Short mmCIF file of C-alpha atoms in Angstrom, two decimals:
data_model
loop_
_atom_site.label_atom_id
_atom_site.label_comp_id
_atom_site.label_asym_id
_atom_site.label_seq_id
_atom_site.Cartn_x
_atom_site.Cartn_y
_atom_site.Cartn_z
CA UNK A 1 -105.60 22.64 68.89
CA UNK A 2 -106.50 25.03 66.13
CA UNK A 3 -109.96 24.31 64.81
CA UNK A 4 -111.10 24.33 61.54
CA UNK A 5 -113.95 27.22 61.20
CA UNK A 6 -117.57 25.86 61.53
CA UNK A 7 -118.88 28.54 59.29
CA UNK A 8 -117.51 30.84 56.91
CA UNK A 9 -117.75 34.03 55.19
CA UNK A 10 -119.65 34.27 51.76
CA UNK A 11 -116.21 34.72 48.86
CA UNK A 12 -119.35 34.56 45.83
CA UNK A 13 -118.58 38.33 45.22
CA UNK A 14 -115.18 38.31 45.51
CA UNK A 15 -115.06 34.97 43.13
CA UNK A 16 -116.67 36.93 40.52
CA UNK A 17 -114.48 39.81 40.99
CA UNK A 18 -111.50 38.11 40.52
CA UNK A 19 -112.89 35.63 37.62
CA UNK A 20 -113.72 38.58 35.67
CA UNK A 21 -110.86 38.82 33.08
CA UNK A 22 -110.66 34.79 32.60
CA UNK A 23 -114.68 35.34 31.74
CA UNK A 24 -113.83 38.48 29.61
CA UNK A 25 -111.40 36.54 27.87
CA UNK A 26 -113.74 33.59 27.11
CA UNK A 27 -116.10 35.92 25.75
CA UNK A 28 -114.12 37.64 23.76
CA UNK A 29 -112.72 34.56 21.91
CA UNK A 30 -116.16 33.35 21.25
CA UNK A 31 -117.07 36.82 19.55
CA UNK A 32 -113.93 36.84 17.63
CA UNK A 33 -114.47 33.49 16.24
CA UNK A 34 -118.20 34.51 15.52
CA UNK A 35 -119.26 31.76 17.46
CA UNK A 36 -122.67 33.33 18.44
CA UNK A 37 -123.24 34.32 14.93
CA UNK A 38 -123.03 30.59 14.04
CA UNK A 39 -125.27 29.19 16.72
CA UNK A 40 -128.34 30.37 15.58
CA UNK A 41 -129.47 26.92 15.31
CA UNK A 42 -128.66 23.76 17.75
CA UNK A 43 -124.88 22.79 16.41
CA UNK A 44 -122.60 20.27 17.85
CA UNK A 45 -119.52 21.19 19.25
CA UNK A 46 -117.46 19.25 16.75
CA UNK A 47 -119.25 20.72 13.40
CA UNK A 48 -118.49 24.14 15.23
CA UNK A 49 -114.91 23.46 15.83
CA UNK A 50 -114.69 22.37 11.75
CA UNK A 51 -116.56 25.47 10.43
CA UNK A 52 -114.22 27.79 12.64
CA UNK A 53 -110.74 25.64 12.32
CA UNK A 54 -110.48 24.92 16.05
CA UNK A 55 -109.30 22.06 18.17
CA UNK A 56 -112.89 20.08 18.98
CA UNK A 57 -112.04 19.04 22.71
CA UNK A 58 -111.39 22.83 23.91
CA UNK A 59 -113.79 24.16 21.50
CA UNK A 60 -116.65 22.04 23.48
CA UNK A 61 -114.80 23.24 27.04
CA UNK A 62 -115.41 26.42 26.14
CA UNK A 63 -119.23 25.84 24.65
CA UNK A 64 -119.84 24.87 28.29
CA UNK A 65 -118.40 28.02 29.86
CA UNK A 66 -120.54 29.99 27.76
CA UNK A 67 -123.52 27.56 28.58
CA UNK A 68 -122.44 28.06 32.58
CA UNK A 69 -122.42 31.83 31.56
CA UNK A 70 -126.57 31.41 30.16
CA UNK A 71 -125.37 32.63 26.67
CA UNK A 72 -126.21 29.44 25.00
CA UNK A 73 -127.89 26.43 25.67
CA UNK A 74 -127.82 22.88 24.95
CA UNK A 75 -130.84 21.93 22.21
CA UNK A 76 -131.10 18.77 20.01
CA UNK A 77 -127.85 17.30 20.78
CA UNK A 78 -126.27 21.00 19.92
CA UNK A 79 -125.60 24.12 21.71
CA UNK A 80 -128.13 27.77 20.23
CA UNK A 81 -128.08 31.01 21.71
CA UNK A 82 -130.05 32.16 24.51
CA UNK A 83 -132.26 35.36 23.61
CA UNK A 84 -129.07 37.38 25.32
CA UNK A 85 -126.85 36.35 23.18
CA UNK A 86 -128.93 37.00 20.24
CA UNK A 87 -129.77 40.50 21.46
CA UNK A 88 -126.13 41.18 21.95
CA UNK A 89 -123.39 39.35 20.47
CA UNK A 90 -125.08 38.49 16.84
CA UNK A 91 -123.80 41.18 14.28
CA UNK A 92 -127.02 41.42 12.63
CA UNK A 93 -129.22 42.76 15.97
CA UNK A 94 -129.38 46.62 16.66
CA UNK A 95 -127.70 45.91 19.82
CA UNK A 96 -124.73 44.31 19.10
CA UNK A 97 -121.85 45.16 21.23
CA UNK A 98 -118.94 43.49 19.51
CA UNK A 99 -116.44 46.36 19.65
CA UNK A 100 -117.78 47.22 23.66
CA UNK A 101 -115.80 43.87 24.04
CA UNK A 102 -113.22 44.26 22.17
CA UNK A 103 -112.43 47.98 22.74
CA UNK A 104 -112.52 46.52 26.87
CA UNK A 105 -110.08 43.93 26.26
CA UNK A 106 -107.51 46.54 24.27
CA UNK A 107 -108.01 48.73 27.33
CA UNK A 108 -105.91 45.68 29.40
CA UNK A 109 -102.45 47.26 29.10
CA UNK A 110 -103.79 50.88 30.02
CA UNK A 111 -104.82 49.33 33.55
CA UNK A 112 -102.04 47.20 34.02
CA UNK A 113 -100.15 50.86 34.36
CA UNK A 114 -102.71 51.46 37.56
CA UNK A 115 -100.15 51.12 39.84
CA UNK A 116 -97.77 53.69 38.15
CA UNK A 117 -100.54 55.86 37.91
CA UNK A 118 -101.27 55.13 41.59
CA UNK A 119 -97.69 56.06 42.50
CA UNK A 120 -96.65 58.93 40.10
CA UNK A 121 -100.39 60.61 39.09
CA UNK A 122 -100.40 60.16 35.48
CA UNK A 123 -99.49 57.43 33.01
CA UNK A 124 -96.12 56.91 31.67
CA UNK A 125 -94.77 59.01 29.03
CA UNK A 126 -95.60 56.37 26.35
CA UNK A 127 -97.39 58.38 23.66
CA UNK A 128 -100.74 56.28 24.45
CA UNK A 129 -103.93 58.65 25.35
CA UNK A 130 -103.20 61.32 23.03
CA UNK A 131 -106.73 62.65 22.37
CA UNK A 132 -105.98 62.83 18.68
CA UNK A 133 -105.44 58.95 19.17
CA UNK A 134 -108.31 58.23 21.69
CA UNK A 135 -111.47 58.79 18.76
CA UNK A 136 -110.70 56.08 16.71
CA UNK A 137 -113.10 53.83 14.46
CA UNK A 138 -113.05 51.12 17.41
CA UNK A 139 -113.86 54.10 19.82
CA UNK A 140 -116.93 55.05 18.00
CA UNK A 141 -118.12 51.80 17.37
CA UNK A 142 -118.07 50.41 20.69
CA UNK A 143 -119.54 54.54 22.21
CA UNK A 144 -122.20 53.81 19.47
CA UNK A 145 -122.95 49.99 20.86
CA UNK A 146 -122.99 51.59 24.37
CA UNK A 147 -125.37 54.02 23.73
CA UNK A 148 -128.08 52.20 21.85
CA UNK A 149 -128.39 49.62 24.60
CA UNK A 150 -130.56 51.94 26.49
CA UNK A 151 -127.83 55.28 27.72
CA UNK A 152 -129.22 56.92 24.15
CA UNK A 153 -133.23 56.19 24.97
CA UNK A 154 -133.03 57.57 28.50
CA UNK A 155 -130.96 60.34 27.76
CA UNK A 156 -132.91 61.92 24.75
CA UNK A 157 -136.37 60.54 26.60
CA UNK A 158 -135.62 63.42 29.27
CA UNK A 159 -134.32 66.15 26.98
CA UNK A 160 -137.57 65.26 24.83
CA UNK A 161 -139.72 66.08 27.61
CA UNK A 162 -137.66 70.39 27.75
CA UNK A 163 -139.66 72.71 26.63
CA UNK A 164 -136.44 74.27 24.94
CA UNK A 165 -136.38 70.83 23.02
CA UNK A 166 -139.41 70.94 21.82
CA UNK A 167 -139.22 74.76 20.05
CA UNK A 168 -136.10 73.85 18.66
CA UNK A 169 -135.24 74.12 15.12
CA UNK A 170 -131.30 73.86 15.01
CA UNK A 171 -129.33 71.62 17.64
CA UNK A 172 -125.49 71.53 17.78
CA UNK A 173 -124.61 67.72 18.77
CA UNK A 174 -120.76 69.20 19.91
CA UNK A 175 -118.84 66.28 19.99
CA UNK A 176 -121.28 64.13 18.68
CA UNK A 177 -119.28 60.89 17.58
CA UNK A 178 -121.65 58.33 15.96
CA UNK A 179 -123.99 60.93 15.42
CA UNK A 180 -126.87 58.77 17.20
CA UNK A 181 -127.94 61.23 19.36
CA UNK A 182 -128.38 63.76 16.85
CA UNK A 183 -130.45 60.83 14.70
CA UNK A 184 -132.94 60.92 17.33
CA UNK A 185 -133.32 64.02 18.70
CA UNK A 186 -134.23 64.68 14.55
CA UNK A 187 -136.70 61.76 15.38
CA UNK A 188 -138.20 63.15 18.11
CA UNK A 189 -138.98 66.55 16.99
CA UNK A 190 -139.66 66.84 13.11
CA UNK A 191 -139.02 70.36 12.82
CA UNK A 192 -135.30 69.93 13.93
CA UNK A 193 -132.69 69.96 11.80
CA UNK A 194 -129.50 68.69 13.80
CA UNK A 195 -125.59 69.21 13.23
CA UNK A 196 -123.26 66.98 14.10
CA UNK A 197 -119.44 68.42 15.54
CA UNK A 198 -116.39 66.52 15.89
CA UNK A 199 -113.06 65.52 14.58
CA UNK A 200 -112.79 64.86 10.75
CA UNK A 201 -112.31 61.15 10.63
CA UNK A 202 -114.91 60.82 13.57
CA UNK A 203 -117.32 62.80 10.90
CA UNK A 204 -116.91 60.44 8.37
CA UNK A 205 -118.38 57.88 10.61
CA UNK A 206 -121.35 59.56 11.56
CA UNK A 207 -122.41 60.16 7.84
CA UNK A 208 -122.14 55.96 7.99
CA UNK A 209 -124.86 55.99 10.93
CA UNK A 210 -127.18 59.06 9.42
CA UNK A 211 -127.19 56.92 6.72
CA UNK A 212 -128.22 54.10 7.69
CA UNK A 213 -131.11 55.56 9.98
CA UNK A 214 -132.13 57.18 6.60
CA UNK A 215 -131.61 60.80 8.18
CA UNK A 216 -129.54 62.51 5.47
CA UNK A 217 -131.58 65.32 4.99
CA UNK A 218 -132.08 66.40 8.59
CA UNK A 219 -128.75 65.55 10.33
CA UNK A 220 -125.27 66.62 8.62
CA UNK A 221 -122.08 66.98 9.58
CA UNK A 222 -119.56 69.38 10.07
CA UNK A 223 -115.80 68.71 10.89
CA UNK A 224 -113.41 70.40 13.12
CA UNK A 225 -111.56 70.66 16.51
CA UNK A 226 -114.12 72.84 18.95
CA UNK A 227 -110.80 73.66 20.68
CA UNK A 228 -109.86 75.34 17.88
CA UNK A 229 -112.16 75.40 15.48
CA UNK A 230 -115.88 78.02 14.91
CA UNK A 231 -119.27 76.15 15.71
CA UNK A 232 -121.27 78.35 13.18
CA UNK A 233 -124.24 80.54 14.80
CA UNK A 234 -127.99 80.04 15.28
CA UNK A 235 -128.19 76.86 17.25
CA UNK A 236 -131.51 77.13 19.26
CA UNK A 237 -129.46 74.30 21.32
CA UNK A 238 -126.20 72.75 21.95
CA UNK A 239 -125.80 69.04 23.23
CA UNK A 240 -122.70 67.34 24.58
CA UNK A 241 -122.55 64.12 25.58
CA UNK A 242 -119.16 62.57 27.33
CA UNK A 243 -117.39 65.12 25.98
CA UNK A 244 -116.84 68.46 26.63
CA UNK A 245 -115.43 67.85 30.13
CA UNK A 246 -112.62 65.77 29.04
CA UNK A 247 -111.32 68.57 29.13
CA UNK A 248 -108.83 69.71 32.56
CA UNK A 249 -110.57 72.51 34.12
CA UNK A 250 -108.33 75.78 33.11
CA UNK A 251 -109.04 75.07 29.57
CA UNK A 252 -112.76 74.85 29.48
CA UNK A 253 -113.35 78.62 29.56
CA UNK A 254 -112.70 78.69 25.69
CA UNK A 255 -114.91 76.45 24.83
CA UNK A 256 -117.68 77.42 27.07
CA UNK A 257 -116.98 80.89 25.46
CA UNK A 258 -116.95 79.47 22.08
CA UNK A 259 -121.09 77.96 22.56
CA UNK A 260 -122.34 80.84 24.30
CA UNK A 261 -121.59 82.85 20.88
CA UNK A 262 -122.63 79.71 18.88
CA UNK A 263 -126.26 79.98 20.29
CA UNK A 264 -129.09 82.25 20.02
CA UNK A 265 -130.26 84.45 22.58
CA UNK A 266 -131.79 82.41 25.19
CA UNK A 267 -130.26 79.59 23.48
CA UNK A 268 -129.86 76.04 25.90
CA UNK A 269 -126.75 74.07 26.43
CA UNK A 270 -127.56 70.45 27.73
CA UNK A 271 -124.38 68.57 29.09
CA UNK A 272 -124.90 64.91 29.27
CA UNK A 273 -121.37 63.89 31.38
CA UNK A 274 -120.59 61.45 34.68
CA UNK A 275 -120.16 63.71 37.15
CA UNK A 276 -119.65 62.87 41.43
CA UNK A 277 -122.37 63.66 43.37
CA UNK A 278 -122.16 62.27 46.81
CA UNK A 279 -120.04 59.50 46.82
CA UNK A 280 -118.77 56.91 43.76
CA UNK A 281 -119.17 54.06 45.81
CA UNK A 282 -122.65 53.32 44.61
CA UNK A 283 -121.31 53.70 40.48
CA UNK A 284 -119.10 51.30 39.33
CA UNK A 285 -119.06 52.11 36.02
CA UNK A 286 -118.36 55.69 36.96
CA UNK A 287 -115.35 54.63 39.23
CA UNK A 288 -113.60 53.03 36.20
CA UNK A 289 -114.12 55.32 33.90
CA UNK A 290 -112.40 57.95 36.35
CA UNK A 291 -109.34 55.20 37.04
CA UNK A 292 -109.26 54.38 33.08
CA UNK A 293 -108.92 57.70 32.38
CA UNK A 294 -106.18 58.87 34.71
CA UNK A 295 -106.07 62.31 33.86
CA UNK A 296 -109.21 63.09 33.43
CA UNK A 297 -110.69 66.06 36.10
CA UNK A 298 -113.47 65.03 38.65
CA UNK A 299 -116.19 66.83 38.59
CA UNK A 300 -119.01 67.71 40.89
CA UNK A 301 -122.86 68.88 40.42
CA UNK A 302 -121.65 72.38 42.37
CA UNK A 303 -118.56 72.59 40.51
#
């Protein structure tokens, strides 16, 4: 007789591994019905449901999903955000990450070609990933929600502390997207005046986000393709951040080339990128960016 097991092995890992689009997808409809943004007091499911045209029953299924998930509670007959979902999902708080979510969910069809990829080493020949394509508003938006949730403080906290940092006067943010890094570097040191590098409609974002951090007069920006493209002269540094080494490895020489002549004598360039050090198995983050991005070179600390 075959017994049934007396113990058994702990699935709680793999359960949330394999739940992880459904709960994706839950989210996701919640933000895109600005759900969060509406449950900033207690509110019934069924006034909910009538404010954002939905069908009451699933409306209050998926309240409780969300409640199971600690983004909102049950209050006074109602369901109100928890403090996480205020600090992250309501439009109106610094660290909203609205288009993080949705830029994840339109990444869906680019992994369901994984096992192509898997077999044949690149994507198919379907016109998607063209880097003139990839640096789109969503793109910045959801790099810019990334950042400020704490990659942008730690980052410019330990390029703060560089001596080099701290004499500078002009900095070259090459490839700067949203332009946030640039914003506070110019924060941190008040002699700086920073420039901002990157595609032309990626440009006329950042001047959205220098802006709005009132930084007009000591951040600007200046459009162009650094493939291509002159970074002026005089930088007393040049910062790139997730960018530079998109790049395959035979064409990185011109650019490289292209910096050293942009800065001064004993000028710094500080490289902010993911790179392999031991082993990825430790950096999950890191392990999908490399799969997401199937083309994209590896690189190590020695290379």
């Amino acid at each position: 007789m075959k017994e049934i097991p007396a113990s058994r092995p702990g699935f709680e890992p793999i359960n949330q591994i394999i739940r992880g689009y459904q709960l994706t997808q839950v989210l996701s409809t919640a933000m895109r019905y600005g759900i969060f943004s509406r449950l900033d007091k207690p509110k019934s499911a069924s006034i909910l449901a009538e404010e954002i045209s939905t069908e009451p029953t699933i409306t209050e299924k998926l309240l409780e999903v969300l409640v199971s998930l600690d983004l909102i509670s049950k209050a006074d007959g109602g369901y109100v955000n928890t403090n996480l979902a205020r600090s992250f999902f309501v439009k109106d708080s610094v660290f909203y990450q609205g288009d993080v979510i949705d830029f994840i969910v339109d990444s869906y069809p680019l992994w369901s070609e994984l096992d192509y990829a898997l077999k044949n080493g690149q994507l198919d020949n379907s016109g998607k990933g063209k880097r003139e394509d990839t640096f789109d508003r969503r793109f910045i938006m959801a790099s810019a929600e990334a950042s400020i949730r704490g990659a942008l403080q730690d980052t410019v906290e330990v390029i703060a502390g560089l001596p080099e940092f701290k004499d500078a006067k002009r900095l070259l943010d090459l490839g700067g997207g949203h332009g946030l890094y640039s914003i506070a570097f110019a924060q941190r040191n008040l002699s700086l005046q920073a420039v901002v590098f990157d595609l032309p409609p990626v440009v006329e974002m950042s001047r959205g986000f220098i802006k709005d951090y009132e930084m007009e007069t000591r951040v600007s920006v200046m459009a162009g393709d650094y493939l291509k493209d002159d970074l002026g002269s005089g930088y007393d540094l040049i910062f790139t951040s997730h960018s530079l080494f998109y790049q395959p490895r035979e064409a990185l020489e011109a650019p490289l080339r292209k910096i050293y002549r942009a800065l001064k004598e004993k000028g710094t360039l500080v490289i902010n990128h993911w790179v392999r050090q031991k082993d990825i198995g430790g950096h999950i983050q890191f392990g999908e960016y490399l799969l997401l991005h199937f083309d994209c070179p590896l690189f190590r600390l020695t290379d």
